[in-house]
Short mmCIF file of C-alpha atoms in Angstrom, two decimals:
data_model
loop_
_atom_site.label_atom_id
_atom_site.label_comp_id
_atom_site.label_asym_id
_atom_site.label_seq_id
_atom_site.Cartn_x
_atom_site.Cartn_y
_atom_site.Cartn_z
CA UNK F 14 46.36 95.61 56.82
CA UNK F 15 45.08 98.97 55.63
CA UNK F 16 47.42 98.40 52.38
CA UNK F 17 46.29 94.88 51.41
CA UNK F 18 42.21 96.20 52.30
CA UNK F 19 42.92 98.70 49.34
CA UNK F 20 44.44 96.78 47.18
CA UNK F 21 41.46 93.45 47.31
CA UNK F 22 38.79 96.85 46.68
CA UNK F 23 40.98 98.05 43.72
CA UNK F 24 40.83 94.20 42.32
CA UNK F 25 37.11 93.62 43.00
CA UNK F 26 35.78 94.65 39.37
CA UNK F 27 38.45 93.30 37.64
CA UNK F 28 37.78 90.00 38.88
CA UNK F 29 33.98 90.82 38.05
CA UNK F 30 34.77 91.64 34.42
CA UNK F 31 36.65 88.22 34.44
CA UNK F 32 33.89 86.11 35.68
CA UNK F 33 31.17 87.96 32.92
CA UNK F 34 33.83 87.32 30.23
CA UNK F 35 33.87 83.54 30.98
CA UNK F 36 29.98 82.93 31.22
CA UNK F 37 29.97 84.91 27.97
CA UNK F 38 32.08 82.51 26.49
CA UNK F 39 30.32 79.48 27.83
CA UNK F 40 26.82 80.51 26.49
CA UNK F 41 28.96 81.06 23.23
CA UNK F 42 30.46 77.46 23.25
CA UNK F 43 27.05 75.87 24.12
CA UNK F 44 25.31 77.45 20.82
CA UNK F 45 27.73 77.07 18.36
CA UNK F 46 28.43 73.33 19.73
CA UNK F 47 29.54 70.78 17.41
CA UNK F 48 27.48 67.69 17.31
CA UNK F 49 30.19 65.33 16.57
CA UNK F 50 31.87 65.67 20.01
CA UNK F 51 29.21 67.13 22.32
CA UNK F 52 28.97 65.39 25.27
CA UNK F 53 25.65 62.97 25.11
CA UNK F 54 24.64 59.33 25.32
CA UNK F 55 25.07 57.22 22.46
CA UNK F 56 22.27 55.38 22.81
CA UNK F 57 19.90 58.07 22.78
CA UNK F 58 21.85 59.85 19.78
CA UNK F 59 20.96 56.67 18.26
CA UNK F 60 17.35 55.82 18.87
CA UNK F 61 16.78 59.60 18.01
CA UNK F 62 18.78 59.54 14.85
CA UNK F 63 16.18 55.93 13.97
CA UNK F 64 13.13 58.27 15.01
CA UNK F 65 14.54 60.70 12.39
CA UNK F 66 14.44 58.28 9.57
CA UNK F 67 11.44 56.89 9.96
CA UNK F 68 9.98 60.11 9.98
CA UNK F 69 11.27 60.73 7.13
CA UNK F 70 10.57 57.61 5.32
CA UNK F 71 7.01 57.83 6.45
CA UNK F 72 6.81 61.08 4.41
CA UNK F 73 8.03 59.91 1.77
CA UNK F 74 5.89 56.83 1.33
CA UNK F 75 2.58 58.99 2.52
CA UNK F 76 4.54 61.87 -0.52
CA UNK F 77 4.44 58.06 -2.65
CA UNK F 78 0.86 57.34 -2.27
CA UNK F 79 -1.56 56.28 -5.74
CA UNK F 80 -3.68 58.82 -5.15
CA UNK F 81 -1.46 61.47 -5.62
CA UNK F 82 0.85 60.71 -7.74
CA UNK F 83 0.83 61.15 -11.75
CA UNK F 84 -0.35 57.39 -13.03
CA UNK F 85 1.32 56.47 -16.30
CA UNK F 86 0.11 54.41 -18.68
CA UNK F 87 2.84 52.01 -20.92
CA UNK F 88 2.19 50.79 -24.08
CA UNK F 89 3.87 48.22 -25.68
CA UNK F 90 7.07 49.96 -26.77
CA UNK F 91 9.92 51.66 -24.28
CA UNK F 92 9.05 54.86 -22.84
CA UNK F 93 10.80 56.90 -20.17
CA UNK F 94 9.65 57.16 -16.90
CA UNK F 95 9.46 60.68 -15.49
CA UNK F 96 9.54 61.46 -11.40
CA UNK F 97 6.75 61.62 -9.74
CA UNK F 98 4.94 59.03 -11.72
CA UNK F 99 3.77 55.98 -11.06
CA UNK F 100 3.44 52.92 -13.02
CA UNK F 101 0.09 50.21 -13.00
CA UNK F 102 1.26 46.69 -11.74
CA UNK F 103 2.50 44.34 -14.01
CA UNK F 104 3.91 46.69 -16.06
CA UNK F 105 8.06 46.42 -17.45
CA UNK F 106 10.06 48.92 -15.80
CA UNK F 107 14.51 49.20 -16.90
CA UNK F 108 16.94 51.31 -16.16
CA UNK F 109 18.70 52.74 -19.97
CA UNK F 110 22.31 52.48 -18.91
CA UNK F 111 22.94 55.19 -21.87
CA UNK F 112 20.92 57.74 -20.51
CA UNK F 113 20.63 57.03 -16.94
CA UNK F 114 16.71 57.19 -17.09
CA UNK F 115 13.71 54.87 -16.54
CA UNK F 116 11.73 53.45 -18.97
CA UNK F 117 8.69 51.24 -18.90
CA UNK F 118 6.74 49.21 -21.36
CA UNK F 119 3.74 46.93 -21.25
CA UNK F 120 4.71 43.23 -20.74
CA UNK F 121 3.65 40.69 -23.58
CA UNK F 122 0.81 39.40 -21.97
CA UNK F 123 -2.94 40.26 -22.38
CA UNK F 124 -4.11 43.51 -20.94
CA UNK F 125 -6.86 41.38 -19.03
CA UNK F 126 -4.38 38.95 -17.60
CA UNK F 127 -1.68 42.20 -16.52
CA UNK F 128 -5.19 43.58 -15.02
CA UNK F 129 -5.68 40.17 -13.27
CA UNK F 130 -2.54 39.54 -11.92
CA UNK F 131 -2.65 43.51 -10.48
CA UNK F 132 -6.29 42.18 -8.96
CA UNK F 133 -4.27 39.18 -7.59
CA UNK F 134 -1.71 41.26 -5.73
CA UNK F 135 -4.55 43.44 -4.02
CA UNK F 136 -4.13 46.08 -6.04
CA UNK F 137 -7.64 47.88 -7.26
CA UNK F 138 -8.67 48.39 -10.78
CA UNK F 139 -9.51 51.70 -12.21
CA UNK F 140 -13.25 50.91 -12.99
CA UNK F 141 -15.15 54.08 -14.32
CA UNK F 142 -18.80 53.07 -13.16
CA UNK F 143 -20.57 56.35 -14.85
CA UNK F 144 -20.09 54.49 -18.20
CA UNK F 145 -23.91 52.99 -17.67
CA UNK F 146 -26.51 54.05 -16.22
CA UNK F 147 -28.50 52.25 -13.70
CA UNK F 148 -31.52 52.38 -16.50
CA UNK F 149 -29.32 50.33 -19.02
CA UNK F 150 -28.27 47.96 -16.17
CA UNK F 151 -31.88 47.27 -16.06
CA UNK F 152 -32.86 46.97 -19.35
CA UNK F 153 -30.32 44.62 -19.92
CA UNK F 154 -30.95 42.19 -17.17
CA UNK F 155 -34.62 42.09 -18.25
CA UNK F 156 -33.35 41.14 -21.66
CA UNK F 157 -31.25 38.21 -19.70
CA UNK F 158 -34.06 36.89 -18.11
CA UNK F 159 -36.22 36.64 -21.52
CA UNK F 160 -33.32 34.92 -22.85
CA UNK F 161 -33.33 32.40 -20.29
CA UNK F 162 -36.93 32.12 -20.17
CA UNK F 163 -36.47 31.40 -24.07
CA UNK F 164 -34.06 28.73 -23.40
CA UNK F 165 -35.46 27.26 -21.11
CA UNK F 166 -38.62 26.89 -22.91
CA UNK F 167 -36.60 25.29 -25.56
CA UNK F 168 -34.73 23.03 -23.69
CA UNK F 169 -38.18 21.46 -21.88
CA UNK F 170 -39.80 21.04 -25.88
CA UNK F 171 -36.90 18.84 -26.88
CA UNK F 172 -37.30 17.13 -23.36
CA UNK F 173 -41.24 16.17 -23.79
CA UNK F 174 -40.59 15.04 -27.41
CA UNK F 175 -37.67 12.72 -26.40
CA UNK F 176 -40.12 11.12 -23.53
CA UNK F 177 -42.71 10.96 -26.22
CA UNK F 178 -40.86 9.00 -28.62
CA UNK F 179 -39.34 6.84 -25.81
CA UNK F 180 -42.34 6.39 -24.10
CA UNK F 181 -45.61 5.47 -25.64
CA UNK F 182 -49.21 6.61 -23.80
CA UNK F 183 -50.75 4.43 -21.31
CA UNK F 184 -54.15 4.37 -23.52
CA UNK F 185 -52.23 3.00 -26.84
CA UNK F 186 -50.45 0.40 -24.15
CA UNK F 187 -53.90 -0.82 -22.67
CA UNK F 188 -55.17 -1.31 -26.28
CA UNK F 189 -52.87 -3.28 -27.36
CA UNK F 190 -52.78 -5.70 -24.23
CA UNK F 191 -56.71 -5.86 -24.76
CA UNK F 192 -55.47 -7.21 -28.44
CA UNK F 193 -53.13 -9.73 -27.06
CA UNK F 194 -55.63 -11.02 -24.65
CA UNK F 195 -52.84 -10.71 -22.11
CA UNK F 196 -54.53 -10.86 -18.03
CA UNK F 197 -52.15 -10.04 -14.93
CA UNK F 198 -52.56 -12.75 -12.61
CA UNK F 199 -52.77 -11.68 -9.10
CA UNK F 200 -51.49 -13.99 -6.07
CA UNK F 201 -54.52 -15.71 -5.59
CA UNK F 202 -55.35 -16.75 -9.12
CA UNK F 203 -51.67 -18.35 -9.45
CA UNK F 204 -52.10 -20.41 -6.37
CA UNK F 205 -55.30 -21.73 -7.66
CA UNK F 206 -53.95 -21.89 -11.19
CA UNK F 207 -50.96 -24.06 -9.12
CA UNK F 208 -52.96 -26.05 -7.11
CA UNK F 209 -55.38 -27.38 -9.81
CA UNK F 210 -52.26 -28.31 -11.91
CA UNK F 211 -50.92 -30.10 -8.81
CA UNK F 212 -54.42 -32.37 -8.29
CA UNK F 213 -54.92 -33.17 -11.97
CA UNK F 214 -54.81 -36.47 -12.57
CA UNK F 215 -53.27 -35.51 -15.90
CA UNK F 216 -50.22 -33.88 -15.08
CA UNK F 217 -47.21 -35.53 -14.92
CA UNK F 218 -44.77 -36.16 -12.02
CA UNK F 219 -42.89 -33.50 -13.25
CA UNK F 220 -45.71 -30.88 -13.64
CA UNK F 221 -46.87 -31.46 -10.26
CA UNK F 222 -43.57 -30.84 -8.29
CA UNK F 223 -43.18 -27.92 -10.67
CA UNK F 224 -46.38 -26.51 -9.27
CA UNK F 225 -45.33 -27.55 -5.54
CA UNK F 226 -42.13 -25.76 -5.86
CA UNK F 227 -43.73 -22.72 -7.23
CA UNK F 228 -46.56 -22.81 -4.48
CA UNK F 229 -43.94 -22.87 -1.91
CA UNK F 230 -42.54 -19.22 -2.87
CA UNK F 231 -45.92 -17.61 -2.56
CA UNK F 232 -47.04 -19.21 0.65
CA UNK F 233 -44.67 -17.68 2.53
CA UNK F 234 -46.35 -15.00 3.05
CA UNK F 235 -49.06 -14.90 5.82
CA UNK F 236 -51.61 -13.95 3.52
CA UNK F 237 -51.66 -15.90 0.79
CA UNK F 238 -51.20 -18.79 3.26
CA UNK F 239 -54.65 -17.77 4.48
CA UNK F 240 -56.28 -17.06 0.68
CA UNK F 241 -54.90 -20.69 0.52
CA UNK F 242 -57.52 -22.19 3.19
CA UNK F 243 -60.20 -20.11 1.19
CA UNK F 244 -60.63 -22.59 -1.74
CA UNK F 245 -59.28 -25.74 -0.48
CA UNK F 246 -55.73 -25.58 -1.37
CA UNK F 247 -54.10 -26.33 2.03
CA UNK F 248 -56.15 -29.65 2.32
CA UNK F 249 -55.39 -30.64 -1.23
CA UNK F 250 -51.65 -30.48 -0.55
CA UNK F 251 -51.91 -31.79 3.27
CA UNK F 252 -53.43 -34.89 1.00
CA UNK F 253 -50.24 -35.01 -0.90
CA UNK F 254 -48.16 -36.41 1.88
CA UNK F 255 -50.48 -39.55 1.32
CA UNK F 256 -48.52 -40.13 -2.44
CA UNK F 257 -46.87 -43.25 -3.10
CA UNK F 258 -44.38 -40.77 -4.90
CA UNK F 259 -41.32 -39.96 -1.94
CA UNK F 260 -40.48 -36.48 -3.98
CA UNK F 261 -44.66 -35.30 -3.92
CA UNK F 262 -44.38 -36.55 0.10
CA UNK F 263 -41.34 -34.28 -0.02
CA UNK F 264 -42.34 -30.91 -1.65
CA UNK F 265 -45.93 -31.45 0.06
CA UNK F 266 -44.41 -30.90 3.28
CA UNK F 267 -42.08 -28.23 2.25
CA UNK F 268 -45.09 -26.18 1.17
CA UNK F 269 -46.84 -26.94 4.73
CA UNK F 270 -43.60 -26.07 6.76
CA UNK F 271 -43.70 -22.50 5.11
CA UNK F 272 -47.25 -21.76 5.43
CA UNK F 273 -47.31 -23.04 9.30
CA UNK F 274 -44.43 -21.11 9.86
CA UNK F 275 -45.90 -18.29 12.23
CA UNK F 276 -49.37 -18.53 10.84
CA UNK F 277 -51.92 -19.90 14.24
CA UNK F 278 -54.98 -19.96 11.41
CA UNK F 279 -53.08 -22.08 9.14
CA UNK F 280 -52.08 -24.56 11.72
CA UNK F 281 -55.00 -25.05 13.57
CA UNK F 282 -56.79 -25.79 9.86
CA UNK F 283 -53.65 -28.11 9.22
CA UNK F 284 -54.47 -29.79 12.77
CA UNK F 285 -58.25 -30.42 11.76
CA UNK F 286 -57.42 -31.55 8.31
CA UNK F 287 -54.81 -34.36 9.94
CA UNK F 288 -51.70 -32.98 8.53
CA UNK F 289 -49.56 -34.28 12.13
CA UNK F 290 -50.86 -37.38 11.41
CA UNK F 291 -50.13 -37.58 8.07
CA UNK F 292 -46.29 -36.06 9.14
CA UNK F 293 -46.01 -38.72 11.90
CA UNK F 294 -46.15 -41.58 9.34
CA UNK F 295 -43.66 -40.40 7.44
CA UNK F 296 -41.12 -39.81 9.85
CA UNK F 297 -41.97 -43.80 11.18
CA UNK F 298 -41.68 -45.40 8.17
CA UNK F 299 -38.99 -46.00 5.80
CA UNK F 300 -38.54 -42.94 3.63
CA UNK F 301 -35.42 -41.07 1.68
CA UNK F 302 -33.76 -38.71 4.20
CA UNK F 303 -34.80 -35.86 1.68
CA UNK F 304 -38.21 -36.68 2.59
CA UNK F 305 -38.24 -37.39 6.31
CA UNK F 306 -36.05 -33.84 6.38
CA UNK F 307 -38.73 -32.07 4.72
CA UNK F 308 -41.50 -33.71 7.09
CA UNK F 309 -39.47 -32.61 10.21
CA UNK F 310 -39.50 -29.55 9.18
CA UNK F 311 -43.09 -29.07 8.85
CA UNK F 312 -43.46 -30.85 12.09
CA UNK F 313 -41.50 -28.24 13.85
CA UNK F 314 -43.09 -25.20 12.29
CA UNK F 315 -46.93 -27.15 13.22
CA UNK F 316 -45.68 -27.45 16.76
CA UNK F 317 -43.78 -24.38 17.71
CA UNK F 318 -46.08 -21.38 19.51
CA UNK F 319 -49.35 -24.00 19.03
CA UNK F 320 -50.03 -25.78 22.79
CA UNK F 321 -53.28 -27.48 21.46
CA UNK F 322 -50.62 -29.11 18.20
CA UNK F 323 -48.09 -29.91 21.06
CA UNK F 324 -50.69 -31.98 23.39
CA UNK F 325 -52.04 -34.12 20.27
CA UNK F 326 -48.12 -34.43 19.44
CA UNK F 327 -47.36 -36.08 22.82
CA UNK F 328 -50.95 -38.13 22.44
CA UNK F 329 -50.18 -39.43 18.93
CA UNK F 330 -46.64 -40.70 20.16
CA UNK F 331 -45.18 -38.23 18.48
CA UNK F 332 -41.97 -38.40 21.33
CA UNK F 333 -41.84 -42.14 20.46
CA UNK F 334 -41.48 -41.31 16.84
CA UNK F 335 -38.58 -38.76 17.15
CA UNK F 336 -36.42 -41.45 19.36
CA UNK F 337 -36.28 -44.33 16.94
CA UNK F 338 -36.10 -41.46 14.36
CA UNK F 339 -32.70 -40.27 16.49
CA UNK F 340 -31.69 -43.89 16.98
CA UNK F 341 -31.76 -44.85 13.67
CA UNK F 342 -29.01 -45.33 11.66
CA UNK F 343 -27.16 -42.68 9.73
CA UNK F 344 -30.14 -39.90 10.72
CA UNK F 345 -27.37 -38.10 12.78
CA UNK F 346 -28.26 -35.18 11.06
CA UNK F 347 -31.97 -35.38 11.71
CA UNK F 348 -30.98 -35.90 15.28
CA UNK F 349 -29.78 -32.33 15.80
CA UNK F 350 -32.49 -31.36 15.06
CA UNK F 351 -34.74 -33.44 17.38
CA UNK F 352 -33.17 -32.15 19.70
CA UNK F 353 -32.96 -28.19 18.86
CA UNK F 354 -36.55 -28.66 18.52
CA UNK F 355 -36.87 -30.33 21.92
CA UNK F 356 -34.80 -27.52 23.38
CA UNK F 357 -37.35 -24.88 21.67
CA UNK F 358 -40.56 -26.57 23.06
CA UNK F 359 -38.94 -26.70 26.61
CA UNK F 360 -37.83 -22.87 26.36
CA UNK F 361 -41.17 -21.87 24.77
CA UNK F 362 -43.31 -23.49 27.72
CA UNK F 363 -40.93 -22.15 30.40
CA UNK F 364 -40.74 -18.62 29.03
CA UNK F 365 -44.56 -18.49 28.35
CA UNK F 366 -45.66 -19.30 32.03
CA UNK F 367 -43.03 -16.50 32.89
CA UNK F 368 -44.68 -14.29 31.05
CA UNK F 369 -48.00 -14.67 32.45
CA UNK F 370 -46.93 -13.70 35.47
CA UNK F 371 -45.00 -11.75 34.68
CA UNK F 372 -46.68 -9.21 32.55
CA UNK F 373 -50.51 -11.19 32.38
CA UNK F 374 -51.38 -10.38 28.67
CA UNK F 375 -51.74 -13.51 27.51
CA UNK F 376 -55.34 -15.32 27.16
CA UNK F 377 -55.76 -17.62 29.45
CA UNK F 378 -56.97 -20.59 27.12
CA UNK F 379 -53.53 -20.45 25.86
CA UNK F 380 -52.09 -20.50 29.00
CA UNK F 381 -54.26 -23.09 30.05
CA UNK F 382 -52.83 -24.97 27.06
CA UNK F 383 -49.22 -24.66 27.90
CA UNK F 384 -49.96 -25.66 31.21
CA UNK F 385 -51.64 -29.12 30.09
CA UNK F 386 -48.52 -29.95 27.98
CA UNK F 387 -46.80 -32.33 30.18
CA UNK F 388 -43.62 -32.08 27.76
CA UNK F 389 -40.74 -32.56 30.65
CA UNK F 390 -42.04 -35.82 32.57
CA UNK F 391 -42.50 -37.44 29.03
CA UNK F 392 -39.33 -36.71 27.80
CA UNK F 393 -37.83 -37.70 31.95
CA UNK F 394 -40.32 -41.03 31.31
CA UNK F 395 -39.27 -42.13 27.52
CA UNK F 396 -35.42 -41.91 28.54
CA UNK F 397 -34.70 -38.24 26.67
CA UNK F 398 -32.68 -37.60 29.14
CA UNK F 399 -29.81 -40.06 28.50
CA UNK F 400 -30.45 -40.19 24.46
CA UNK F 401 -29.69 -36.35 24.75
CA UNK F 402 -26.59 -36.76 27.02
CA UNK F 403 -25.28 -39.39 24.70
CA UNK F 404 -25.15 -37.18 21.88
CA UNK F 405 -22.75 -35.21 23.22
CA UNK F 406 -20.17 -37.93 21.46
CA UNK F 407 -21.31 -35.97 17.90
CA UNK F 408 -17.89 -34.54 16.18
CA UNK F 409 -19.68 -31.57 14.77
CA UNK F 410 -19.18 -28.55 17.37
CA UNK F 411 -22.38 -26.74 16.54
CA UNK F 412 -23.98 -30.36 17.36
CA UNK F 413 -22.17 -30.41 20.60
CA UNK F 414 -23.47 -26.46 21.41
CA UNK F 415 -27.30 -27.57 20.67
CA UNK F 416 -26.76 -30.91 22.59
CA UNK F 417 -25.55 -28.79 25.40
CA UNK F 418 -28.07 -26.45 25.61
CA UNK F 419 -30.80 -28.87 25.67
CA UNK F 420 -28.95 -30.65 28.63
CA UNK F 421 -28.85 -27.07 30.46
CA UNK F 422 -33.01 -26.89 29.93
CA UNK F 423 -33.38 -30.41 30.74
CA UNK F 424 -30.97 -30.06 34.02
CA UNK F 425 -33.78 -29.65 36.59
CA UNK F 426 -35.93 -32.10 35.40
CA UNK F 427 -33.03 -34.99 34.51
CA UNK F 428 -30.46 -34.20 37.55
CA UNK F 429 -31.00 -37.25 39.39
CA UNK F 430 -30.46 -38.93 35.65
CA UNK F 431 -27.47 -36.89 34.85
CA UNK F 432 -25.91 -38.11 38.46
CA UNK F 433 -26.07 -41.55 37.22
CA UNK F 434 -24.63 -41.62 34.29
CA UNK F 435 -20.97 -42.40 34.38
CA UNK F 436 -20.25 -41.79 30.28
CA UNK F 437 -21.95 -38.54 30.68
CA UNK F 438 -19.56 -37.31 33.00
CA UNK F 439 -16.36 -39.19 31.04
CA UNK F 440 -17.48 -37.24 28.20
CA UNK F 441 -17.92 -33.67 29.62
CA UNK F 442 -14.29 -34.27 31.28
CA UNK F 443 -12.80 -34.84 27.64
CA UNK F 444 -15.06 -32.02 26.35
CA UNK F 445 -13.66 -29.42 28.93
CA UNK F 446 -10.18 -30.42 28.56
CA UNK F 447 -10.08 -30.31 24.03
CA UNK F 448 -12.34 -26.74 24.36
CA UNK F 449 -9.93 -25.28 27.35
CA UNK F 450 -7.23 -25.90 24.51
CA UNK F 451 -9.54 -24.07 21.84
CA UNK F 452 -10.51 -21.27 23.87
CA UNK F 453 -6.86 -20.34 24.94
CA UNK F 454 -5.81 -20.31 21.17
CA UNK F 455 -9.14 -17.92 20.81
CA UNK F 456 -7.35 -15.61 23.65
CA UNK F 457 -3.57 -15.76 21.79
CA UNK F 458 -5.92 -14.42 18.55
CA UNK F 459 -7.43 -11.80 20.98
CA UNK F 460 -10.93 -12.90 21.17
CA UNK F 461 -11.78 -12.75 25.27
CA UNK F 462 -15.54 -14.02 24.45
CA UNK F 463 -14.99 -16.40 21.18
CA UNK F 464 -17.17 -19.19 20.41
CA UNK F 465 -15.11 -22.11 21.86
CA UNK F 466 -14.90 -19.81 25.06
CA UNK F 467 -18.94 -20.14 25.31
CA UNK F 468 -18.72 -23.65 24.82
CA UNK F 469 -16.20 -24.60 27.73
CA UNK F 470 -18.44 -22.31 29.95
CA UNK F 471 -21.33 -24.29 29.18
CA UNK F 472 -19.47 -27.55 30.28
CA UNK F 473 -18.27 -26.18 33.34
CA UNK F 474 -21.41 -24.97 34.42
CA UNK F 475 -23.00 -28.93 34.12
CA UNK F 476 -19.89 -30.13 35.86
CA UNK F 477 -20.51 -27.73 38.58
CA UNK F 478 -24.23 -28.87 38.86
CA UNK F 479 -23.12 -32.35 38.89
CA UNK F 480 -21.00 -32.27 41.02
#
């Protein structure tokens, strides 16, 4: 034991010279490392490696920069390109295969347009903005403006002297009409000029419906259907419908019918000056249907929205009139009519009396008017309530619409007459059956509310009331 104590002391700095010998060498090994098989992660070698380049590259673009680089300037023959220089866009850069050098030339187009095409790209243009001074700027946009103002000037001269030989002055223009004798007529002079060529006894036929015709344009209008009352005009044509001549009967009452229509003052002078009267006759005698349409007409525009014209209508027999006017033969189309204008009076009287209940703002004459037109019973008395039903058997369908809206106003007042007739009911039953047919071709064409659709909802609803 002694022996081997000696002999592990004798080894102790040998081993201690070993172990500094081998750390020496590892701190040696770790220096002078090679890269290509030190021991690190691949990935990271990598992404530093990319970090590296980009570095670099960054330099060298910020090294590549406009601003400090050498710009050269090509002209139009070859020229070699030195490094470190840079070349303005649009310009013709090779490589000389010979020499191994760049050269660079102007392309063949315009400076401006190689200039444009650089200002296209984004590229800025080398502007030197101490050429002119801020003095010349302004001297020469003051001499822009006087050149304008000069042109302008100019330009309105040759305007005014092409208006004045285009146009002549309103003083040379009056002269000269004052030389012609020439006199604008106003409204009023023509209707009198009109008028006295309709009641002289020297005009001919011709002349005088001439005048009528040309009367009825202007009378139209609510005033000069007044100015007409002013110097006897509206009784000098309400005369007319006396003629032994059908077509002066005929445009007399078309010039009435237009200056009734909506006019009270008119109407009540055409009451006083017996123009339903005169109407009346016509429409009971034998006359062209050209004629008796006309008269209707004026009828209708004398009675509607006048109570006082609708009492001396019922007075005068004017209900009588219209039924053998209906019931005479081949005045189908005048019966329509009849009966539209039936259908209005009804309506009118009804919805007035609503009113004045309703919202009290009108007079109460007028009311008192509507109120003394016993319109319904007549009609219930002088058998309008089977004339209407019976024509229903009309073939025209706007007819048949009319006929059945008159039958719908007439319901309360005719029920117990509806009830009664048999053909009445034979001929809403055929009716509803042809429109249901009409109305479902309607809903194949996609109209939901069409007209033939109204129509069959119209004869239901009677049917249903009838029943």
């Amino acid at each position: 034991m002694p022996h081997q104590g000696r002999l592990l002391f004798r080894m102790a700095p040998l081993c201690m010279l070993l172990s500094m010998l081998m750390v020496s060498c590892f701190n040696f090994c770790l220096c002078h490392k090679n890269s290509e098989f030190a021991l690190t992660n691949p990935e990271k070698r990598e992404k530093s490696s990319t970090k590296e380049t980009e570095r670099k590259e960054t330099v060298a673009e910020e090294e590549l920069e406009p601003e400090i680089l050498e710009v050269f300037h090509p002209t139009h023959e070859w020229q070699a390109l030195h490094p470190g220089q840079a070349v303005a866009a649009g310009s013709h850069v090779r490589l000389n295969l010979q020499t191994g050098a760049r050269e660079v030339k102007l392309q063949d187009e315009d400076k401006f347009q190689t200039n444009l095409k650089g200002l296209k790209k984004g590229k800025r243009l080398n502007i030197n903005t101490n050429t002119y001074t801020s003095q010349d700027l302004k001297n020469a946009l003051a001499k822009f403006k006087e050149g304008a103002e000069m042109e302008n000037s100019k330009e309105d001269q040759e305007r005014q002297a092409k208006v004045k030989r285009l146009f002549r002055p309103i003083e040379e223009l009056k002269k000269d009409f004052e030389e012609l004798n020439v006199v604008i007529e106003t409204d009023m002079q023509i209707m009198v000029r009109l008028i006295n060529k309709f009641n002289s006894s020297s005009s001919s036929l011709e002349e005088k419906i001439a005048a009528l015709f040309d009367l009825e344009y202007y009378v139209h209008q609510m005033d000069n259907a007044q100015d007409l009352l002013s110097f006897g005009g509206l009784q000098v044509v309400i005369n007319g419908l006396n003629s032994t001549e059908p077509l002066v009967k005929e445009y007399a009452a078309f010039v009435l019918g237009a200056a009734f229509s909506s006019n009270p003052k008119v109407q009540v002078e055409a009451i006083e000056g017996g123009a339903l009267q005169k109407l009346l006759v016509i429409l009971a005698t034998e006359q062209p249907l050209t004629t008796k349409k006309k008269a209707l007409f004026a009828l209708c525009s004398l009675l509607r929205h006048f109570p006082y014209a609708q009492q001396q209508f019922l007075k005068l027999g004017g209900l009588q009139v219209l039924r053998s006017l209906v019931q005479e033969k081949g005045m189908e189309v005048l019966a329509v009519r009849v009966v539209t204008l039936l259908y209005d009076l009804v309506t009118e009287k009804m919805f007035a009396e609503e009113d004045a209940e309703l919202m009290r703002d009108m007079s109460p004459e007028k009311l008192q008017q509507y109120r003394q037109v016993r319109l319904l019973p007549s009609l219930q008395e002088q058998g309008w309530c089977e004339i209407t039903a019976h024509l229903l058997a009309l073939p025209e369908h706007d007819a048949r619409e009319k006929v059945l809206q008159t039958l719908g106003a007439l319901l309360a007042t005719c029920r117990d007459r509806f009830h009664q007739d048999t053909q009445l009911r034979g001929t809403l039953g055929t009716l509803q059956a042809e429109y249901q047919a009409l109305a479902a071709l309607e809903l194949q064409e996609g109209e939901d509310e069409g007209y033939f659709r109204e129509l069959l909802d119209s004869i239901n609803s009677l049917l249903t009331e009838l029943r």
